mmCIF file with all atom_site columns, C-alpha atoms in Angstrom:
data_model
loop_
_atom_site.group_PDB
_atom_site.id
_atom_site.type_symbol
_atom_site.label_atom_id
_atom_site.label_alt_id
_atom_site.label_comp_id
_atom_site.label_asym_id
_atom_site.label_entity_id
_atom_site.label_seq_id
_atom_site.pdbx_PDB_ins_code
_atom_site.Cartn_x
_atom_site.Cartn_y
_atom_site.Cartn_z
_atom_site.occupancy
_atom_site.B_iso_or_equiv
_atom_site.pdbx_formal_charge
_atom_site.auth_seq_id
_atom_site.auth_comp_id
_atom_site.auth_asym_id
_atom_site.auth_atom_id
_atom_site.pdbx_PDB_model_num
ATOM 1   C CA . UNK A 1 1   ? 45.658 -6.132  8.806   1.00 0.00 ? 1   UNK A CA 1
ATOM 2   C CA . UNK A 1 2   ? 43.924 -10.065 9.325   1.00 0.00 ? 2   UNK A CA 1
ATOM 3   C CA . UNK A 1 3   ? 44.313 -12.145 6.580   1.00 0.00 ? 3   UNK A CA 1
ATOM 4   C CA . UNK A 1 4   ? 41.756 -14.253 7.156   1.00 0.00 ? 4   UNK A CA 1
ATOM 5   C CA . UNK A 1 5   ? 39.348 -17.262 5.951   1.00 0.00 ? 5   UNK A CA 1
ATOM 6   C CA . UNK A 1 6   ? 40.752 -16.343 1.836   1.00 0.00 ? 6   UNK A CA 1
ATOM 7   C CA . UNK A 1 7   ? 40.362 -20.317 0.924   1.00 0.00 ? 7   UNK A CA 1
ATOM 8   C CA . UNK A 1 8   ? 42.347 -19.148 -1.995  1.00 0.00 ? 8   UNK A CA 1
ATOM 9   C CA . UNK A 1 9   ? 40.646 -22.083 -4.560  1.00 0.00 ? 9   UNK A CA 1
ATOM 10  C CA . UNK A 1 10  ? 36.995 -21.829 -3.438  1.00 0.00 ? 10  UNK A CA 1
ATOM 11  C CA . UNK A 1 11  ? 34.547 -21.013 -5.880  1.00 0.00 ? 11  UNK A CA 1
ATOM 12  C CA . UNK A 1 12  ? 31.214 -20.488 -4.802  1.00 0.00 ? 12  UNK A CA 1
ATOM 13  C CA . UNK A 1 13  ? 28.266 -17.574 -5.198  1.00 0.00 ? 13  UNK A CA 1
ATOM 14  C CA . UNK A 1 14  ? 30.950 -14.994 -4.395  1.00 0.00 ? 14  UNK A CA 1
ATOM 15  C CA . UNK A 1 15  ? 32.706 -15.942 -7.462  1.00 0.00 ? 15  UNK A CA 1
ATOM 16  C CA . UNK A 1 16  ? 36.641 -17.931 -7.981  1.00 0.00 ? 16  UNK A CA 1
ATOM 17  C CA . UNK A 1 17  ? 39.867 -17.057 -8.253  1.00 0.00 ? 17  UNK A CA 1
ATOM 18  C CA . UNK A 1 18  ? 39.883 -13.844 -10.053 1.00 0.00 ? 18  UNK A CA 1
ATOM 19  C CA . UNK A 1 19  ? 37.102 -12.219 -7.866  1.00 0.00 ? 19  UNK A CA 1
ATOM 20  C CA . UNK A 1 20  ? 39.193 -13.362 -4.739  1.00 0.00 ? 20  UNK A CA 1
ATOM 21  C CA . UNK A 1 21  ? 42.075 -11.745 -5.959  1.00 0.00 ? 21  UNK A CA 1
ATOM 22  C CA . UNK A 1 22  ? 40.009 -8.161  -6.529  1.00 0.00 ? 22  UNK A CA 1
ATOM 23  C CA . UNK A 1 23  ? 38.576 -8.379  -3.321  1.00 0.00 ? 23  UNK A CA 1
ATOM 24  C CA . UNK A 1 24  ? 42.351 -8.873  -1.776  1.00 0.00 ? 24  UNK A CA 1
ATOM 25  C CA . UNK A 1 25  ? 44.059 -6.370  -3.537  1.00 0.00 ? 25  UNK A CA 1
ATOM 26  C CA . UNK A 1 26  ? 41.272 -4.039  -2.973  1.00 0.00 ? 26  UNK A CA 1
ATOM 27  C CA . UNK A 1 27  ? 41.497 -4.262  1.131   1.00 0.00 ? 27  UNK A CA 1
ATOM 28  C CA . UNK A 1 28  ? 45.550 -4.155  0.574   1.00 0.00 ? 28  UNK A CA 1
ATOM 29  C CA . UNK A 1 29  ? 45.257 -0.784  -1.493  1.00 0.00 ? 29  UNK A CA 1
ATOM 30  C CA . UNK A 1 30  ? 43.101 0.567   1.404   1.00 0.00 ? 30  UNK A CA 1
ATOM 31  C CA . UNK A 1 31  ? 45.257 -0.738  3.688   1.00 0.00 ? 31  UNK A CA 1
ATOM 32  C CA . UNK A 1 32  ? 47.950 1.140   2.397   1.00 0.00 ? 32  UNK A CA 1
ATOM 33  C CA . UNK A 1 33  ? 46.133 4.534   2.092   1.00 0.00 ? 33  UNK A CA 1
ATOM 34  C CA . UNK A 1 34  ? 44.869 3.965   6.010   1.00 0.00 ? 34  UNK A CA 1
ATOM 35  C CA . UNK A 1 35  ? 48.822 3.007   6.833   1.00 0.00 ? 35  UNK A CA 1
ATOM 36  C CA . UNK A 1 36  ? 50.009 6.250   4.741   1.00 0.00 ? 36  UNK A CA 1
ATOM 37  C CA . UNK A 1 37  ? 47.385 8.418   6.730   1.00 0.00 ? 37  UNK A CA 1
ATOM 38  C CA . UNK A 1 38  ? 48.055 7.399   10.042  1.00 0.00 ? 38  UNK A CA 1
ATOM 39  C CA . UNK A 1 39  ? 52.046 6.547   9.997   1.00 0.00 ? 39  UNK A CA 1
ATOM 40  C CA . UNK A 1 40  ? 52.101 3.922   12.339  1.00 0.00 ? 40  UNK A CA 1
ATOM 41  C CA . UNK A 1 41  ? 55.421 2.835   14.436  1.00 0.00 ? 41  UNK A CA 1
ATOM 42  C CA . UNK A 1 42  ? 54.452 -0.901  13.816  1.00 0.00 ? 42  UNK A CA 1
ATOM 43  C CA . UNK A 1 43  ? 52.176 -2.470  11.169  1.00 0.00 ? 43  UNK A CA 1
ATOM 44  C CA . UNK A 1 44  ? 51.072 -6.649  12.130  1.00 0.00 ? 44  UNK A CA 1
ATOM 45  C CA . UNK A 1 45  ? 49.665 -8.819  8.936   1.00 0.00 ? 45  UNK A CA 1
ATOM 46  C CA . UNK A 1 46  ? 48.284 -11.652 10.142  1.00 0.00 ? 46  UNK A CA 1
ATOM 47  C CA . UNK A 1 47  ? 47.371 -14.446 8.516   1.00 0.00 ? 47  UNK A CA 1
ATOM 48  C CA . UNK A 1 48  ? 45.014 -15.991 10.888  1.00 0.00 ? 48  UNK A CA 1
ATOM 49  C CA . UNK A 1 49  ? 44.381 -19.303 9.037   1.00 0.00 ? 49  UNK A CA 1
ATOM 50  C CA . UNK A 1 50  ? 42.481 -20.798 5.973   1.00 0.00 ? 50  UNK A CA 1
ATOM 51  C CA . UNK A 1 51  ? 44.595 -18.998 3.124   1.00 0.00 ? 51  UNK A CA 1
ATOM 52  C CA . UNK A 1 52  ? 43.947 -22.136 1.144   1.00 0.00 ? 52  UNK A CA 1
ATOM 53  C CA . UNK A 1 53  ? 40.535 -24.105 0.901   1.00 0.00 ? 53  UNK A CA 1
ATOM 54  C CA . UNK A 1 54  ? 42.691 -27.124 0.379   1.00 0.00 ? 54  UNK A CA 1
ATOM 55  C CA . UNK A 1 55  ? 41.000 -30.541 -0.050  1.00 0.00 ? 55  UNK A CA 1
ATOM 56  C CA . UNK A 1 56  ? 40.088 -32.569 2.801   1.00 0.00 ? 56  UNK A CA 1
ATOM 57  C CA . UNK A 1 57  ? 37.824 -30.795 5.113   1.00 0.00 ? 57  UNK A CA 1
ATOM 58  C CA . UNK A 1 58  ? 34.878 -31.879 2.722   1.00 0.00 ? 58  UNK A CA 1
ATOM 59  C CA . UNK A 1 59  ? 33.592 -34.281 0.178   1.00 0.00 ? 59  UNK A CA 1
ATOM 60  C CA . UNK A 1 60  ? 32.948 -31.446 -1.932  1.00 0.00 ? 60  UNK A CA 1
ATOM 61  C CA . UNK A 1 61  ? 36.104 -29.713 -1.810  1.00 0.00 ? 61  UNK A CA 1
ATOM 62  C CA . UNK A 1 62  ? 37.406 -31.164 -5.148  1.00 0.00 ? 62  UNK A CA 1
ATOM 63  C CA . UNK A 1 63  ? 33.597 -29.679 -7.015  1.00 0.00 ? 63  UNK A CA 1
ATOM 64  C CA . UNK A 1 64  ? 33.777 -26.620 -5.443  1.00 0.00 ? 64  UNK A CA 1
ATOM 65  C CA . UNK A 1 65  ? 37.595 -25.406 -5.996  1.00 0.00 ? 65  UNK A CA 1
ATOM 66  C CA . UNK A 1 66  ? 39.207 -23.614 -9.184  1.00 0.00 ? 66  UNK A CA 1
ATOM 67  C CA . UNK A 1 67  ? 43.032 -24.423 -8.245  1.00 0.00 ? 67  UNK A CA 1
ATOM 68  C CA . UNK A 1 68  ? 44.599 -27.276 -7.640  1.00 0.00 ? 68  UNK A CA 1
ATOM 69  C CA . UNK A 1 69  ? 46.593 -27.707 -4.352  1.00 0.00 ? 69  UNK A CA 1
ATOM 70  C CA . UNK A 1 70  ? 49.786 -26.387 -5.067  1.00 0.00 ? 70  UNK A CA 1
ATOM 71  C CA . UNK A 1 71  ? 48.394 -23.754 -7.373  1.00 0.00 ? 71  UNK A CA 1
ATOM 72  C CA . UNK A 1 72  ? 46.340 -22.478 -3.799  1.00 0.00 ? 72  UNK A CA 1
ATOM 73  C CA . UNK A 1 73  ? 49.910 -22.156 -2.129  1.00 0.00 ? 73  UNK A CA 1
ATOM 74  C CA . UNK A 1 74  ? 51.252 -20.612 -4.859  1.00 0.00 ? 74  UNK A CA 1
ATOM 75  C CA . UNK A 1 75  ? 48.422 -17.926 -4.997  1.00 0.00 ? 75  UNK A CA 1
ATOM 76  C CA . UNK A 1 76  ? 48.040 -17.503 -1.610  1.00 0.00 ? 76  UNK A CA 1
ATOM 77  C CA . UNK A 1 77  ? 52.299 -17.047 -0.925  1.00 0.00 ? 77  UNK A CA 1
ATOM 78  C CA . UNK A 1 78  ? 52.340 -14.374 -3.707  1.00 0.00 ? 78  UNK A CA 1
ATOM 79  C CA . UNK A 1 79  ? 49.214 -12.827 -2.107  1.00 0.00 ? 79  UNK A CA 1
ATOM 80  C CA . UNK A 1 80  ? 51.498 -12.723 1.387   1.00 0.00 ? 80  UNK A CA 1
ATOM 81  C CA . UNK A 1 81  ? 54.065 -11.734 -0.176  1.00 0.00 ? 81  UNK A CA 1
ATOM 82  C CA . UNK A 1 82  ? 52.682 -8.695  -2.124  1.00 0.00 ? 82  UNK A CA 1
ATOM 83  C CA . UNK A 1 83  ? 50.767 -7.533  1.111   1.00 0.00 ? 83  UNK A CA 1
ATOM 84  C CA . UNK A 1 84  ? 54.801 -7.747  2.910   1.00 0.00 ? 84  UNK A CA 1
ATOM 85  C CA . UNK A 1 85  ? 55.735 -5.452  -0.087  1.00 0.00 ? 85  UNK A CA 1
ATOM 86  C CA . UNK A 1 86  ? 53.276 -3.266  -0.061  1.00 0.00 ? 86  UNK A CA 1
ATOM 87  C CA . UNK A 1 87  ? 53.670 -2.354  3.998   1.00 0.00 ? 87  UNK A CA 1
ATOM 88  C CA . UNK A 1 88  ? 57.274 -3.008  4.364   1.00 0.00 ? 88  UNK A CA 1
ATOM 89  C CA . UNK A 1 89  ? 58.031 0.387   2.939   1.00 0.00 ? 89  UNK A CA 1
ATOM 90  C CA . UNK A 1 90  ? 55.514 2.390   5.402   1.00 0.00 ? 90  UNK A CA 1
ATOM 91  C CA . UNK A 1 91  ? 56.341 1.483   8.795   1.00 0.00 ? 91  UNK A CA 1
ATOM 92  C CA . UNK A 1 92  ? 59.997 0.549   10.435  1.00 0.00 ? 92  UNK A CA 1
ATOM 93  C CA . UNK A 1 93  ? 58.104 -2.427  11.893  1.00 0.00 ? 93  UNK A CA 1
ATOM 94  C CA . UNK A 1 94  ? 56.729 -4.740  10.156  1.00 0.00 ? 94  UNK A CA 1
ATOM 95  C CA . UNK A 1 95  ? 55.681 -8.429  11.493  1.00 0.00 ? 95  UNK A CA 1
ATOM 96  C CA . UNK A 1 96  ? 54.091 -11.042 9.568   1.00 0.00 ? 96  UNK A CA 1
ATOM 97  C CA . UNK A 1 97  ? 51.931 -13.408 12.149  1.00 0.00 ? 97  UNK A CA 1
ATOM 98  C CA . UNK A 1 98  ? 50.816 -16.804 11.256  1.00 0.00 ? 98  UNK A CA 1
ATOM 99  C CA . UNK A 1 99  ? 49.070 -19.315 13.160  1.00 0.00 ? 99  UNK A CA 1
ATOM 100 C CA . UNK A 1 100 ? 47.373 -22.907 11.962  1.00 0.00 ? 100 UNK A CA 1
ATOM 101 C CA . UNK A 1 101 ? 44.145 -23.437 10.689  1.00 0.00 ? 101 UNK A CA 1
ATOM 102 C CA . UNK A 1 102 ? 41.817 -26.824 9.818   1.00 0.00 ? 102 UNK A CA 1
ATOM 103 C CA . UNK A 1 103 ? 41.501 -25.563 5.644   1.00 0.00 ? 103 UNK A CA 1
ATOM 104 C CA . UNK A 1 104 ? 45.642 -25.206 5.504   1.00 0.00 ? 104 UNK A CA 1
ATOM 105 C CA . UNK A 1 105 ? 46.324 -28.518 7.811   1.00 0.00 ? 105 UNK A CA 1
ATOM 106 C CA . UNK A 1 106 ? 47.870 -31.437 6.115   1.00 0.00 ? 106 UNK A CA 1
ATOM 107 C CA . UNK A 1 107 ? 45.696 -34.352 6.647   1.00 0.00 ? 107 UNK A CA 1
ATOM 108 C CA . UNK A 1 108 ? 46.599 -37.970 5.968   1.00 0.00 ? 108 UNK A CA 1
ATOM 109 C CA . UNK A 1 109 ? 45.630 -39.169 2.944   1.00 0.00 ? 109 UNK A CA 1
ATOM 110 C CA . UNK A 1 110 ? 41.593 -40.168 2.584   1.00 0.00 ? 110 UNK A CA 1
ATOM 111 C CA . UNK A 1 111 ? 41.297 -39.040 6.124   1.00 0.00 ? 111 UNK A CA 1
ATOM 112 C CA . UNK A 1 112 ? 40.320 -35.846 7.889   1.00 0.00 ? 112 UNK A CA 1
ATOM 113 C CA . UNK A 1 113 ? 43.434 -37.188 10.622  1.00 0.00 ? 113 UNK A CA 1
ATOM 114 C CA . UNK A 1 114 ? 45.988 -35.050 10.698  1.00 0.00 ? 114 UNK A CA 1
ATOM 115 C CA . UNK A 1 115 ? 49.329 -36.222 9.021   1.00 0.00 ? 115 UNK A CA 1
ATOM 116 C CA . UNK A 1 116 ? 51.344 -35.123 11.730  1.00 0.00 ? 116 UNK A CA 1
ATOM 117 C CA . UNK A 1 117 ? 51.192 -32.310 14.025  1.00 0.00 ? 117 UNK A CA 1
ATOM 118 C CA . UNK A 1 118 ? 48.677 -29.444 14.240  1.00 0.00 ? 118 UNK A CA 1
ATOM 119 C CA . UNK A 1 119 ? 51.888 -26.861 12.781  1.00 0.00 ? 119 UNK A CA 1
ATOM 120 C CA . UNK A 1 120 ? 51.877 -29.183 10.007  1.00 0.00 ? 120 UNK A CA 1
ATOM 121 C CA . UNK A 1 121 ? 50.332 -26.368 8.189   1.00 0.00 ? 121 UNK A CA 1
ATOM 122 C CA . UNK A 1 122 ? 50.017 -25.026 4.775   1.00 0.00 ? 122 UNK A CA 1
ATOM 123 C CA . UNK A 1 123 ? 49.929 -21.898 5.812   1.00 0.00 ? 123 UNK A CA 1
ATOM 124 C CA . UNK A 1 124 ? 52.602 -22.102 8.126   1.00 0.00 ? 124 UNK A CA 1
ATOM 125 C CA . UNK A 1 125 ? 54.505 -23.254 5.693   1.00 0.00 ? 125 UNK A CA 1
ATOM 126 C CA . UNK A 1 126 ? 54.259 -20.159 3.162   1.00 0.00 ? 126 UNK A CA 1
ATOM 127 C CA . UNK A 1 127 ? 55.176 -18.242 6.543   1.00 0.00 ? 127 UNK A CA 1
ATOM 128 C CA . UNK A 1 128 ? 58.488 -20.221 6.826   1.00 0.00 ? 128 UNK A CA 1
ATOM 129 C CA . UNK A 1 129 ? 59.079 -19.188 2.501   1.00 0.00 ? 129 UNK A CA 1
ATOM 130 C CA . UNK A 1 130 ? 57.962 -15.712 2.929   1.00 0.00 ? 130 UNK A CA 1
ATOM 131 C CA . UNK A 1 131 ? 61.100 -15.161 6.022   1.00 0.00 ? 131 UNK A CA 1
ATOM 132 C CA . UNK A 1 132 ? 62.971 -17.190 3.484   1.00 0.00 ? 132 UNK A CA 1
ATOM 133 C CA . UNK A 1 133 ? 62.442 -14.690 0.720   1.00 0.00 ? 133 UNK A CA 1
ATOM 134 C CA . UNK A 1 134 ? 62.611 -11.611 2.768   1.00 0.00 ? 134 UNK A CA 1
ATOM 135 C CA . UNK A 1 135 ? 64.475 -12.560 5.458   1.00 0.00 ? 135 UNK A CA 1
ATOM 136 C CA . UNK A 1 136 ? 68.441 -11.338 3.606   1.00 0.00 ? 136 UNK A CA 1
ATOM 137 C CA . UNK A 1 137 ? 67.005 -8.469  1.900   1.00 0.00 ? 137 UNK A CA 1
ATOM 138 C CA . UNK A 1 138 ? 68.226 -4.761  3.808   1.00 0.00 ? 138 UNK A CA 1
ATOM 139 C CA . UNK A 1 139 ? 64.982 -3.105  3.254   1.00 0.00 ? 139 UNK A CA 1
ATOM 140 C CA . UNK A 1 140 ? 63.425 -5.472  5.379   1.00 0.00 ? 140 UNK A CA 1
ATOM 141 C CA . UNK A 1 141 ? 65.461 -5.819  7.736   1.00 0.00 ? 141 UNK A CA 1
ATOM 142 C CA . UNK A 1 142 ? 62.242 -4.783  9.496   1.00 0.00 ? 142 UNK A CA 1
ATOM 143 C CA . UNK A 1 143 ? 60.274 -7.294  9.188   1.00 0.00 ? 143 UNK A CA 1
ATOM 144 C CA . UNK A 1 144 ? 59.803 -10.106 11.670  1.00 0.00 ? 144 UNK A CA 1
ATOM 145 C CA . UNK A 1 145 ? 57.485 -13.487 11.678  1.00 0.00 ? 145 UNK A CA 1
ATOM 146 C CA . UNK A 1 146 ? 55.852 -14.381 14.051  1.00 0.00 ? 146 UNK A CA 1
ATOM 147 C CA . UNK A 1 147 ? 54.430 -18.215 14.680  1.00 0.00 ? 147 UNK A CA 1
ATOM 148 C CA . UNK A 1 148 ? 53.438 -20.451 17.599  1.00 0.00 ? 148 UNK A CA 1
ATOM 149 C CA . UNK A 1 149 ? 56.061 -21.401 19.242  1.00 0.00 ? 149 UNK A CA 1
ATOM 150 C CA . UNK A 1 150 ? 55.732 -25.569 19.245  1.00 0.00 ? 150 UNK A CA 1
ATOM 151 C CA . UNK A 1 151 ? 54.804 -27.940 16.982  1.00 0.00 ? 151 UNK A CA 1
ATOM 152 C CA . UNK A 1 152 ? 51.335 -28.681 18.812  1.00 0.00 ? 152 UNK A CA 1
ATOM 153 C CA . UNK A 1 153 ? 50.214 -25.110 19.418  1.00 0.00 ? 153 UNK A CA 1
ATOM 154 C CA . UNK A 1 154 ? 47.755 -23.431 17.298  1.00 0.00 ? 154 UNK A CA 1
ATOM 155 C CA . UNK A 1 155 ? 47.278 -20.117 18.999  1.00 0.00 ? 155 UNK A CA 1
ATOM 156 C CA . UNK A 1 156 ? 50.014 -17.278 20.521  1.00 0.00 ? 156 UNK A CA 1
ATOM 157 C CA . UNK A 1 157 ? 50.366 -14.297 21.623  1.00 0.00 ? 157 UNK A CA 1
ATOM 158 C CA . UNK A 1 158 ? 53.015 -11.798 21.218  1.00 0.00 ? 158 UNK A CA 1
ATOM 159 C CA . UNK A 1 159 ? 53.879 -8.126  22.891  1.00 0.00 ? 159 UNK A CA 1
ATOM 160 C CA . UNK A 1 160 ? 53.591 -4.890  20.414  1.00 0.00 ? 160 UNK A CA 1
ATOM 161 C CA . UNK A 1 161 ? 55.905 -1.996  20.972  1.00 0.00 ? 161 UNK A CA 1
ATOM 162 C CA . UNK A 1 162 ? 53.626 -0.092  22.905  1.00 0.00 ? 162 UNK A CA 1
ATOM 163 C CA . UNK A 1 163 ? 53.053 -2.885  25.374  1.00 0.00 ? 163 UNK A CA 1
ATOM 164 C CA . UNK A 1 164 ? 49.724 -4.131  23.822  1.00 0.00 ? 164 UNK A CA 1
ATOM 165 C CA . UNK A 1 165 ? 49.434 -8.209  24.360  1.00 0.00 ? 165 UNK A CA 1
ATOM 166 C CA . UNK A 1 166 ? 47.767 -9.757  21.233  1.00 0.00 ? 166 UNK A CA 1
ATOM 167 C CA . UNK A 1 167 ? 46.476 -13.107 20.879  1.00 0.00 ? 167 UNK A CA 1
ATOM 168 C CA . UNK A 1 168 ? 45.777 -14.833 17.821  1.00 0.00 ? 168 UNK A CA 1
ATOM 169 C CA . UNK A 1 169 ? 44.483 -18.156 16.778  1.00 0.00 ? 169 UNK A CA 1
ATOM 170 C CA . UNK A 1 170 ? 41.943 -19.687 14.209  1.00 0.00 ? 170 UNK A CA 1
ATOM 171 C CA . UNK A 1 171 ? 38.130 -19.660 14.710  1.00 0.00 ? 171 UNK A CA 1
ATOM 172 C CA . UNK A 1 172 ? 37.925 -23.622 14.659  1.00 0.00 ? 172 UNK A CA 1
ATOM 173 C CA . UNK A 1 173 ? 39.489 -23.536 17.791  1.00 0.00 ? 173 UNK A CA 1
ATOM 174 C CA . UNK A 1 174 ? 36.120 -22.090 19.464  1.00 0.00 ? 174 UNK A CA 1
ATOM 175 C CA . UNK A 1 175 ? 34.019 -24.441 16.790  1.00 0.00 ? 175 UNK A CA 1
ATOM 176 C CA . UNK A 1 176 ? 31.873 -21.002 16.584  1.00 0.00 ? 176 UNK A CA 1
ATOM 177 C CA . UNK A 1 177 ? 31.779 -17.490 17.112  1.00 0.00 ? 177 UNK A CA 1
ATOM 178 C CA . UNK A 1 178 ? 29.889 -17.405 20.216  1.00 0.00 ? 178 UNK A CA 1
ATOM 179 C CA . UNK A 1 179 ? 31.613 -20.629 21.808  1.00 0.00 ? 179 UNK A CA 1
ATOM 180 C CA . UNK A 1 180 ? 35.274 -18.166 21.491  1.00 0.00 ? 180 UNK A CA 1
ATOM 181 C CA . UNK A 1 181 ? 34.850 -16.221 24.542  1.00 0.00 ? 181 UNK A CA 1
ATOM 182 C CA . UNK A 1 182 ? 34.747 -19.779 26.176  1.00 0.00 ? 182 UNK A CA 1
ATOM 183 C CA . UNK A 1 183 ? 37.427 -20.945 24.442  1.00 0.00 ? 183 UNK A CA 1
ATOM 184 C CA . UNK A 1 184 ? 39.796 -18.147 25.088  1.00 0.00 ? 184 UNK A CA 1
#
């Protein structure tokens, strides 16, 4: 299931908040019925980036957003974290993959520069609370996270149990759709 591109905050012609939130648990409820029907041996969330819209990738971030910045993290952990509940219970393997995006990177302040490293990451860093929330609890005991593995890498790639390789990274690696085949 990719989590992708919510910019939990944004408000624009597809509505804010609210409508994000139906359109969410909407894909997570047929998620689950598509999980239930075909009982797979491992299920992978990823959240491949952009879970917040933040505010410094554009002037007109702070117009165009209906949270405030920790209010996006907030939304966008308990978003995670109800997708983690809602699978954890339908497949012994569950793993949680996050990699670094430019909405969710923390930026200097009054500069697009980043602060620090490119895993200096919002989104990262509701990864990091969701294993801290989960990671002591028996029933999910299953569930594993799954990040790049260095501070300056935003993209990875991880074996499944059948022996699949998958990649995943952020589309502003690639800087467009049709530049990604390049860029992988």
């Amino acid at each position: 299931l990719c989590l992708a591109d919510l910019q939990v905050g944004k408000q624009d012609e597809a509505g804010g908040i609210e409508t994000l939130k139906e359109r969410v648990m909407t894909s997570l409820h047929l998620a689950v019925e598509r999980v239930k029907r075909e009982q797979p041996s491992q299920v992978n969330l990823y959240d491949l980036g952009d879970g917040i819209e933040g505010f410094s990738n554009t002037g007109s971030q702070a117009q165009n957003n209906d949270l405030y910045l920790t209010m996006q993290i907030t939304t966008m952990r308990r978003l995670m974290a109800h997708a983690i509940r809602l699978m954890a219970p339908l497949t012994p393997n569950l793993n949680y993959v996050a990699v670094p995006s430019n909405h969710c990177q923390v930026r200097a302040p009054g500069s697009k520069d980043l602060a620090s490293t490119p895993n200096d990451d919002f989104g990262i860093e509701v990864s990091r609370q969701l294993q801290d929330i989960f990671e002591d609890r028996e029933q999910y005991a299953h569930l594993n996270f799954i990040r790049p593995g260095g501070e300056y890498e935003e993209a990875l790639t991880f074996t499944t149990l059948d022996g699949t390789k998958i990649g995943a990274v952020h589309g502003h690696q690639a800087k467009s759709p049709e530049g990604m085949d390049a860029w992988w």
